[in-house]
Coordinates of C-alpha atoms and ligand atoms in Angstrom, one line a residue:
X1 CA -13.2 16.3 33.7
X2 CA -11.2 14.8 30.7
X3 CA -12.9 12.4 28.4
X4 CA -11.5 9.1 27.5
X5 CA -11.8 7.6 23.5
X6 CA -13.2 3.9 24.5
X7 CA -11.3 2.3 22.0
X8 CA -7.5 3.3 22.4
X9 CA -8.1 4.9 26.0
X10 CA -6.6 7.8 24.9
X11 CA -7.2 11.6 26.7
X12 CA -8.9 14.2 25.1
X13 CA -6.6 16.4 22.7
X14 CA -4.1 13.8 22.7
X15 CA -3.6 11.6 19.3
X16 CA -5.1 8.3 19.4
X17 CA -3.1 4.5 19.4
X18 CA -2.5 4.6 15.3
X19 CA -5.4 2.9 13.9
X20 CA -7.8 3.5 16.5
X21 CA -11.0 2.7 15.1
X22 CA -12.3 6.4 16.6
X23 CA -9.7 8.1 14.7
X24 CA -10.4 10.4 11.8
X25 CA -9.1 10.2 8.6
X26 CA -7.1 13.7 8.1
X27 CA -7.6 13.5 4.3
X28 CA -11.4 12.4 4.4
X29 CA -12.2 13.4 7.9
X30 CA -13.9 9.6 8.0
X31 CA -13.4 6.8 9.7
X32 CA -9.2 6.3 8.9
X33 CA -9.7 2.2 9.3
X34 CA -12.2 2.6 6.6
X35 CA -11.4 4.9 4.7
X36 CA -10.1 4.5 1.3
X37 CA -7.7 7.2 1.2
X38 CA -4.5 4.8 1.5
X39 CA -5.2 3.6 -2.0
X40 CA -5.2 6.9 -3.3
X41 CA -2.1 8.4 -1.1
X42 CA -0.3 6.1 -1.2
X43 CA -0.3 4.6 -5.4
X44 CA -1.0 1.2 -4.2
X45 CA -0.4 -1.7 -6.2
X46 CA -3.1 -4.2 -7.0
X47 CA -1.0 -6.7 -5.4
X48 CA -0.7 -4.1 -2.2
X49 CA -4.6 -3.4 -2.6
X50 CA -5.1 -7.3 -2.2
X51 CA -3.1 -7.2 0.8
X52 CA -5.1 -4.7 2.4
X53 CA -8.6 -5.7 1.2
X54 CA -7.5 -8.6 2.8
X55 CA -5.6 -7.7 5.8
X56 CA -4.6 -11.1 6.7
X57 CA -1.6 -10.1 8.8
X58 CA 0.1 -6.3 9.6
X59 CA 3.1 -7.6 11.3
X60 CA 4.3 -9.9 7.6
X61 CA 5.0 -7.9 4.6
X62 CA 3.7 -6.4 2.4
X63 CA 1.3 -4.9 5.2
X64 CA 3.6 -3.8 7.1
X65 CA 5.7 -1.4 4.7
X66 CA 2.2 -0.8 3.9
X67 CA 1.0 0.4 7.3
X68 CA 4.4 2.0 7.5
X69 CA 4.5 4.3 4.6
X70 CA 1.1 5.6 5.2
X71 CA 1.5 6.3 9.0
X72 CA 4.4 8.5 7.6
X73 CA 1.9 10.1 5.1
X74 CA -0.8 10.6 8.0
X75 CA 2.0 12.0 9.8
X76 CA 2.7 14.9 7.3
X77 CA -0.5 15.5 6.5
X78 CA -1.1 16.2 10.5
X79 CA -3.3 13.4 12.1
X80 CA -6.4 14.0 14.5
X81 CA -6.6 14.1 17.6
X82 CA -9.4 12.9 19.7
Ligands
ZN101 ZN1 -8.9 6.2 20.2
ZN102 ZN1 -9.6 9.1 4.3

């Protein structure tokens, strides 16, 4: 009987859909949609700290280099899985 995440419909032992709201934070071990650990990681600007405060749009810069440099961090680092 494998379990199923309800948000990202992911298996068991499997990584989650990136940003998953079940997904934990490797860093923090909290909630990684919440967490503040991007901030840190990755030297954000205050310009890119706006942008992700505000997280108008991920698919327009400067989001998405955002998004994209700290998947590649999470990657290093070893994300969760569920
Ligand atoms: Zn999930
Ligand atoms: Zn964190």
């Amino acid at each position: 009987m494998t379990t199923i995440c309800p948000d990202c419909q992911c298996n068991q032992g499997e990584l989650h859909e990136i940003f998953c709201t079940k997904e934990r934070c490797p860093l923090c071990l909290g909630q990684l949609v919440s967490c503040s650990c991007i901030s840190s990681v990755l030297d954000l600007t205050p310009e890119e700290q706006t942008a992700v405060d505000e997280y108008i749009d991920d698919q327009v810069e400067p989001l998405e280099g955002i998004n994209r440099r700290w998947v590649k961090a999470l990657n290093k680092k070893g994300r969760i899985p569920f």
